[in-house]
Each structure stands twice: as structure tokens, then as C-alpha cells.
PDB file of C-alpha atoms in Angstrom:
ATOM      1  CA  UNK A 235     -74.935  82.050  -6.175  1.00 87.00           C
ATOM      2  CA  UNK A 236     -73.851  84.325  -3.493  1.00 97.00           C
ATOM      3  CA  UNK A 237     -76.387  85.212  -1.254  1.00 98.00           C
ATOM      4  CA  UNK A 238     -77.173  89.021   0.339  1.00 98.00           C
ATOM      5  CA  UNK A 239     -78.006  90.179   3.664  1.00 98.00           C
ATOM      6  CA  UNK A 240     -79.001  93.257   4.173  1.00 98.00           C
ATOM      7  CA  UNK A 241     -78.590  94.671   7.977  1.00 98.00           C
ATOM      8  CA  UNK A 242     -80.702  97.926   8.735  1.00 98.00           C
ATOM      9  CA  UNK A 243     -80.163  99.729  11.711  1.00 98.00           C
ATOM     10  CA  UNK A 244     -83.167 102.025  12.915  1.00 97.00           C
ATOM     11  CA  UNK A 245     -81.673 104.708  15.363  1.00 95.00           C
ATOM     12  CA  UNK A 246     -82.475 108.186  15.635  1.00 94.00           C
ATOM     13  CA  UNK A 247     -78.788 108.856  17.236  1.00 94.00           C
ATOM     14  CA  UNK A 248     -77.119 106.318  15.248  1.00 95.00           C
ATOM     15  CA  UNK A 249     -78.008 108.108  11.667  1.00 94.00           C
ATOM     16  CA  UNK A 250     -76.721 111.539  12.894  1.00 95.00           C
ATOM     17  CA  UNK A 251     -73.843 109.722  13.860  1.00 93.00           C
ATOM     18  CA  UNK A 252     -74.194 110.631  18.095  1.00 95.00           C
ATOM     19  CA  UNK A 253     -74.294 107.129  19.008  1.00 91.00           C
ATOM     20  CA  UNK A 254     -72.180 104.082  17.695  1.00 94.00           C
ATOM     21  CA  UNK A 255     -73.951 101.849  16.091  1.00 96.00           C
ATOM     22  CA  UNK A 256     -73.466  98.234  17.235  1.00 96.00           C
ATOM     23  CA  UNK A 257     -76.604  96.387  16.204  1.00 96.00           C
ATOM     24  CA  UNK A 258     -75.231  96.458  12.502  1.00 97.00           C
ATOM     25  CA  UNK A 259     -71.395  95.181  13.665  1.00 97.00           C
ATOM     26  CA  UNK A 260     -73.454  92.545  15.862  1.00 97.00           C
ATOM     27  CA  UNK A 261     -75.670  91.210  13.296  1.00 98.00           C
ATOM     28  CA  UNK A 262     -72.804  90.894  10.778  1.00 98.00           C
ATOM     29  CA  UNK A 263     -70.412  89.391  12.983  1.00 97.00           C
ATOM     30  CA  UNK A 264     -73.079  86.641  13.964  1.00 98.00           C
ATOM     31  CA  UNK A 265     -74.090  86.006  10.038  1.00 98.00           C
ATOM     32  CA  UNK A 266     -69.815  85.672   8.951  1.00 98.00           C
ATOM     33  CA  UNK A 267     -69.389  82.933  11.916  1.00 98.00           C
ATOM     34  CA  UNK A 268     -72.659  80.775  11.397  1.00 98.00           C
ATOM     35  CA  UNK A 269     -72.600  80.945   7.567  1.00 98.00           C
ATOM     36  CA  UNK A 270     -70.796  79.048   5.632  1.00 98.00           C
ATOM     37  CA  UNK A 271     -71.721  79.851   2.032  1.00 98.00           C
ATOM     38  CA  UNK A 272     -70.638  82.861  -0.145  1.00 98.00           C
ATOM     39  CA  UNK A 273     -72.091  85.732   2.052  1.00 98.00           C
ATOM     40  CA  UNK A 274     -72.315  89.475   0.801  1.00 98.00           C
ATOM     41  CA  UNK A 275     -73.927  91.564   3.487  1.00 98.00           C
ATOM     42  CA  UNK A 276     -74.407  95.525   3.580  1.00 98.00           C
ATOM     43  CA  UNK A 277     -75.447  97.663   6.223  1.00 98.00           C
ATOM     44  CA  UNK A 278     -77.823 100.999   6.419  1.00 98.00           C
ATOM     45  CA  UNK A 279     -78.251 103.243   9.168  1.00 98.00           C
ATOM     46  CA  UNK A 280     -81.671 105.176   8.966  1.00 97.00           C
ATOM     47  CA  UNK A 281     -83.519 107.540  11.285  1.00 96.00           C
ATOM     48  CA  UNK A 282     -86.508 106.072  13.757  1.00 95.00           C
ATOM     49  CA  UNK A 283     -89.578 106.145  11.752  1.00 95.00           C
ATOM     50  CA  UNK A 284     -92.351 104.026  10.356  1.00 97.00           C
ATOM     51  CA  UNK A 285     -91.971 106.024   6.717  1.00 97.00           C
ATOM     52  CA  UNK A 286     -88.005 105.558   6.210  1.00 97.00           C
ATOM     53  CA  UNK A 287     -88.157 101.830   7.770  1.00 98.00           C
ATOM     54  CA  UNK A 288     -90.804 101.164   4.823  1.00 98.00           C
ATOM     55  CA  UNK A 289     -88.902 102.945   2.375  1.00 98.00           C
ATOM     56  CA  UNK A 290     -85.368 101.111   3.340  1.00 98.00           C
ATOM     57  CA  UNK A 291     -87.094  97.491   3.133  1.00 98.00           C
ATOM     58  CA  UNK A 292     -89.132  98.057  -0.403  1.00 98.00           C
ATOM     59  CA  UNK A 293     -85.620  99.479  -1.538  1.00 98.00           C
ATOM     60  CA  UNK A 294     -84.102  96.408  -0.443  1.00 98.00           C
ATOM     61  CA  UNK A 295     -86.414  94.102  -1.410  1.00 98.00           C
ATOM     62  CA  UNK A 296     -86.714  95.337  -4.724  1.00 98.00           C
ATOM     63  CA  UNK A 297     -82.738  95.482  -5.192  1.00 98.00           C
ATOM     64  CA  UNK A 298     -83.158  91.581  -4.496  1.00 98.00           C
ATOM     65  CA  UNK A 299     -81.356  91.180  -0.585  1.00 98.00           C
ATOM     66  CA  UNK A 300     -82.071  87.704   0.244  1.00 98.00           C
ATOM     67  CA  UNK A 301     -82.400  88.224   4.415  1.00 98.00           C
ATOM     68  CA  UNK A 302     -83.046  91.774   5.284  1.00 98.00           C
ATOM     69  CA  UNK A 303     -81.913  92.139   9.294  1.00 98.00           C
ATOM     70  CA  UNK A 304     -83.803  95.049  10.928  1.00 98.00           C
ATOM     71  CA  UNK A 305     -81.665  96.335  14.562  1.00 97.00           C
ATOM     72  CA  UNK A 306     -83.545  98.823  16.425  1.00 95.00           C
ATOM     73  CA  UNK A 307     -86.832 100.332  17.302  1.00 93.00           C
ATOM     74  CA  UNK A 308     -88.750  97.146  18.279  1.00 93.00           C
ATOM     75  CA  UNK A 309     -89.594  98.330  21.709  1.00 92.00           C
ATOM     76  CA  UNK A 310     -92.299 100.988  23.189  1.00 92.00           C
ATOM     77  CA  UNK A 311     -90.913 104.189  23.062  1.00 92.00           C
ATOM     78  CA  UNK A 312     -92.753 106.825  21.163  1.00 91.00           C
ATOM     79  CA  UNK A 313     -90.366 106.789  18.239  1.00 91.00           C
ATOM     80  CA  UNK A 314     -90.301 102.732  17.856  1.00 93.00           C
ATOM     81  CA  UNK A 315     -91.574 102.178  14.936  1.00 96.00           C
ATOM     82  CA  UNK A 316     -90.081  99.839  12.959  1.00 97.00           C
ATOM     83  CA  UNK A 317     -92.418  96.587  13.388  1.00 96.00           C
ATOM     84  CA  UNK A 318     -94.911  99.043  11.670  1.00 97.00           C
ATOM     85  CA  UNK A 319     -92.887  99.814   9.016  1.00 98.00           C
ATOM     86  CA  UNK A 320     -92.106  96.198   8.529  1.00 98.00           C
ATOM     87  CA  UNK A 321     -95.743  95.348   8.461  1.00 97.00           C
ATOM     88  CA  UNK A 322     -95.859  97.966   5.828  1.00 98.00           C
ATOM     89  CA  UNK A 323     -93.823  96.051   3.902  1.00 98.00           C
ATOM     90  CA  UNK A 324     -94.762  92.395   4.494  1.00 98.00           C
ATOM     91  CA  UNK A 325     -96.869  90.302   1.752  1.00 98.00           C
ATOM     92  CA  UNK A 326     -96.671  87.319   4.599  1.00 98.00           C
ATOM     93  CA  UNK A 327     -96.036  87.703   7.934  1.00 98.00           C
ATOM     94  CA  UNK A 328     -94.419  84.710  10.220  1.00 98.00           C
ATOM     95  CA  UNK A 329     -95.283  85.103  13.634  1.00 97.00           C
ATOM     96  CA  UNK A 330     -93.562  82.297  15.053  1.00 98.00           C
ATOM     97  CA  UNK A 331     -90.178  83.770  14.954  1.00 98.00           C
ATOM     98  CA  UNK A 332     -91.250  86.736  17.222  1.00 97.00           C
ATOM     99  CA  UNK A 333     -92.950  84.302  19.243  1.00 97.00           C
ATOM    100  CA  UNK A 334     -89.651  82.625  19.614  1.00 98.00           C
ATOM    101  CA  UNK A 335     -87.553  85.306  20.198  1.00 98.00           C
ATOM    102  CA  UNK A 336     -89.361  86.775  22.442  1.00 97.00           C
ATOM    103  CA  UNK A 337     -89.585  83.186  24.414  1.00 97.00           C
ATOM    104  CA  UNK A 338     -85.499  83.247  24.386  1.00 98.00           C
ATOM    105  CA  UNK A 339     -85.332  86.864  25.223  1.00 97.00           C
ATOM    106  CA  UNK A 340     -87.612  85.933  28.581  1.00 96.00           C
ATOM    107  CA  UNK A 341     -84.922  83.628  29.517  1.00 97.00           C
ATOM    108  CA  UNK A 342     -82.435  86.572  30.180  1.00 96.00           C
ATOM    109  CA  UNK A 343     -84.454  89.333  30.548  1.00 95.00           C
ATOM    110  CA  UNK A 344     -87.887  90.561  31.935  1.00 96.00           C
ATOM    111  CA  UNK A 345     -88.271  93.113  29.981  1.00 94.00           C
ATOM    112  CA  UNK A 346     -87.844  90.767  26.714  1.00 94.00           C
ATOM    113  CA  UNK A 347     -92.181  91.187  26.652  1.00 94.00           C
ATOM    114  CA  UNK A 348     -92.048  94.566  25.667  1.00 95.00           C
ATOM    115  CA  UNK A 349     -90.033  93.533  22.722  1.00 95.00           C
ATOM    116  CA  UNK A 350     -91.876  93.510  19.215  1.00 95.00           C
ATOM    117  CA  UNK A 351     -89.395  91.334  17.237  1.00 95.00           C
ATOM    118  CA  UNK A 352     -91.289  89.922  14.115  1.00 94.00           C
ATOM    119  CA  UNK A 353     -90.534  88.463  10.667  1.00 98.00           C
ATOM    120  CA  UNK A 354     -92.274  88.210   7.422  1.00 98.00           C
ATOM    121  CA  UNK A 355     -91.830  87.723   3.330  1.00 98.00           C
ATOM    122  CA  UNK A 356     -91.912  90.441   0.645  1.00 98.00           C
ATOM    123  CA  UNK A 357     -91.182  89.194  -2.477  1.00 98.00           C
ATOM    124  CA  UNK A 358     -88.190  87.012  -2.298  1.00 98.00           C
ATOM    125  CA  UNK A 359     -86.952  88.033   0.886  1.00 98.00           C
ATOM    126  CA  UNK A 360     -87.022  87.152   4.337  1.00 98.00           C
ATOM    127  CA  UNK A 361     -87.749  90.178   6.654  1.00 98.00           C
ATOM    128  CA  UNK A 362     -86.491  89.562  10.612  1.00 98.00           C
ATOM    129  CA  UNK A 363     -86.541  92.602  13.394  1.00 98.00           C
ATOM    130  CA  UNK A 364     -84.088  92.571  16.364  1.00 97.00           C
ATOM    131  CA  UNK A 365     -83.360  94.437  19.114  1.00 95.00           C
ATOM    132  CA  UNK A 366     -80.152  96.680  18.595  1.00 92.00           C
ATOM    133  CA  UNK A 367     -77.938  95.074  21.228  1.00 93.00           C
ATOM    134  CA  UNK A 368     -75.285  92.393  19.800  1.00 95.00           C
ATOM    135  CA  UNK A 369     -76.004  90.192  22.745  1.00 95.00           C
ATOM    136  CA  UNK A 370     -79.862  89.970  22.357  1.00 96.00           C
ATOM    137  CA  UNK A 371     -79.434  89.777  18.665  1.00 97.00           C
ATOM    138  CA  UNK A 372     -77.326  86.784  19.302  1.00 97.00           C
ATOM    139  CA  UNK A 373     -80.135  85.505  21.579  1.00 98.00           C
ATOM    140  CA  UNK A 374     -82.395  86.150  19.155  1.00 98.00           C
ATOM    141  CA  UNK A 375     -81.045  83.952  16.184  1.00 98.00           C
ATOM    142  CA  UNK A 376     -79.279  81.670  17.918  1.00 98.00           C
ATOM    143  CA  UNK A 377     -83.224  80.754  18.712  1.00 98.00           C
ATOM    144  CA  UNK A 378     -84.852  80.957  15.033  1.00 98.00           C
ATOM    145  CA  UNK A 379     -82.204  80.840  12.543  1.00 98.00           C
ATOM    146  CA  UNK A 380     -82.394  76.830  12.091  1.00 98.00           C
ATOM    147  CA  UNK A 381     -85.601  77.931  10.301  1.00 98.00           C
ATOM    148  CA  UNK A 382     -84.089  80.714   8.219  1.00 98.00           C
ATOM    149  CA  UNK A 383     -82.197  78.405   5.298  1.00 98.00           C
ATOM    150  CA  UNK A 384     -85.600  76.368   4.738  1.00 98.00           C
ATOM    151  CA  UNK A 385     -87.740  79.449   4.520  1.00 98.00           C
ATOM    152  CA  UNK A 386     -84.959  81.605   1.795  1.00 98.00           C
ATOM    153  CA  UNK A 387     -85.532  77.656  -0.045  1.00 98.00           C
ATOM    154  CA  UNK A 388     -89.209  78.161   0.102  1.00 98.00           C
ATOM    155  CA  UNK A 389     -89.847  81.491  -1.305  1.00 98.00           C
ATOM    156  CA  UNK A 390     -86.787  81.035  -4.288  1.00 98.00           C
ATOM    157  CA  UNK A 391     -83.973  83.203  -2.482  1.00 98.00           C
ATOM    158  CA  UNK A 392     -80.561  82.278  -2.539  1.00 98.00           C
ATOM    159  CA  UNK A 393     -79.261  79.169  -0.989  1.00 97.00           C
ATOM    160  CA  UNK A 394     -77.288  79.464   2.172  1.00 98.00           C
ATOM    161  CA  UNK A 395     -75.392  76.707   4.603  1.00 98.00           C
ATOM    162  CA  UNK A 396     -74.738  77.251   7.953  1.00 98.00           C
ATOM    163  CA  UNK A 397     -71.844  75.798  10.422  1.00 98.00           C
ATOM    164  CA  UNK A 398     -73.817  72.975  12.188  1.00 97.00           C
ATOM    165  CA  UNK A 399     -71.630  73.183  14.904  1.00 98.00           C
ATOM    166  CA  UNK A 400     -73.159  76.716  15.344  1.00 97.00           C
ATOM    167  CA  UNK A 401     -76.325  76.271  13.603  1.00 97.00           C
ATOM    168  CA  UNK A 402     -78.321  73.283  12.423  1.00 96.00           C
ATOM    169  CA  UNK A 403     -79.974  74.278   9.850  1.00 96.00           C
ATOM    170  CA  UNK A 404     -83.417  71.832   9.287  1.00 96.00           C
ATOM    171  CA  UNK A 405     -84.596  71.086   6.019  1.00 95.00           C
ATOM    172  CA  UNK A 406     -86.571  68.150   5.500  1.00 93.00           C
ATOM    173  CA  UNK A 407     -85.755  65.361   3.806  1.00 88.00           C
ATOM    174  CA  UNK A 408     -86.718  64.698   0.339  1.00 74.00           C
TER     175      UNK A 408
END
């Protein structure tokens, strides 16, 4: 079975089409070189808002994307609001990856504490926020996605391998 991901980029600029969008690019480009299994992967670009983050995601999740990749709108400005919409959305939420992300993010950055990355589960898929840069994306699942295979196992969404060179991906032993 081929497994989706879904990449949704949250940018006021980007959706009118001012602005290049390079969150989307970023998170695909990191998904086709650490996974090896059949991969089909789509991107949106949507407005800022808690209401059309929401919408996107229960689209998504309905339409049956395995990993749903949300770039954008994780920090404090007045018109971040996508861990809101998320949360909107979520049946389960899994703090530890924005725990971890952020931990990463502090590594490079200062400013990675104002970042509100989070993750969660609604339905069958797995829900994870980024920031909307390619290189703090990479940051960002270079330090959770070992997790990420195990977890789509867990809540019965499609199977996918990873290049362990790139990626370990953990899954206990039965």
C-alpha cells in the first residue's frame, strides 16, 4: 500500500501567491530522500487562520492522508494560528514531538522557544506542525521522525520504511 503525505503550507503571502513558498518544496524534498517505501505526497497552500487550518486537516484526514505536514504559522505573530487549528482537529495530542523539536531548534537558534511546533492523531493520521523554513524543518524531523513509522503502525495508517542511513526508524521488537 502506498502511503500519503499531505504537506500544508499556512501563509498569508504564500496563498495569494506574493511570496514563494518553500516550506512545502522543503518538507517534500526531506520525505522523497528519507523514505524508502511507495510515497504519494500532495501539497496545499492556505491563508493564515485558525478556521481554514481546521478545515484543510478534517479535509485531509477524512480523504485518508496518512502524515499530514503543517509549514507555517507556529510562531507569535497575531495571525499564527495554526497550532490552534491543529488542536481543533486533534482526537490525541503527542506532546513529545514539540517538546523535541523545540529542544533541536534551541540548538541553532534562540528564538526556537517561541516556536509552537506540536503533533497529534485524528483518525488515522498523524498530524506534525513545522516552521516554514526548509532548514528548520529539516531540524525538526531529523529530531522526531524515528518515532513517526511506529506511531502510522499504531493507529492502522499505512506502512512506511525509511533509509536508515538517514533515518532509523525504531519499532520494537516483537
Amino acid at each position: 500500500m502506498t502511503a500519503w503525505a499531505a504537506i500544508v503550507t499556512v501563509s498569508d503571502r504564500a496563498s495569494r501567491g506574493e511570496y514563494e513558498d518553500k516550506g512545502g518544496p522543503g518538507c517534500e524534498a526531506w520525505l522523497r530522500e528519507v523514505i524508502t517505501s511507495p510515497l504519494k505526497v500532495t501539497r496545499d497552500i492556505i491563508a493564515d487562520g485558525r478556521a481554514s487550518v481546521a478545515q484543510t486537516l478534517r479535509r485531509l484526514v477524512a480523504e485518508g492522508a496518512d502524515l499530514i505536514l503543517v509549514t507555517g504559522g507556529t510562531g507569535p505573530a497575531p495571525r499564527d494560528e495554526t497550532p490552534e487549528g491543529v488542536a481543533d482537529v486533534l482526537k490525541k495530542e503527542l506532546a513529545g514531538f514539540g517538546e523535541e523539536m523545540r529542544r533541536a531548534s534551541l540548538l541553532e537558534v534562540p528564538t526556537a522557544i517561541l516556536s509552537r511546533q506540536a503533533a497529534g492523531i485524528a483518525g488515522k493520521s498523524l498530524i506534525i506542525t513545522l516552521p516554514g523554513k526548509p532548514a528548520a524543518i529539516a531540524t525538526c524531523l531529523n529530531a522526531v521522525f524515528a518515532a513517526v513509522p511506529y506511531c502510522l503502525d499504531l493507529i492502522g495508517a499505512a506502512r512506511i520504511e525509511t533509509d536508515p542511513a538517514k533515518i532509523a526508524a525504531f519499532r520494537p521488537k516483537s
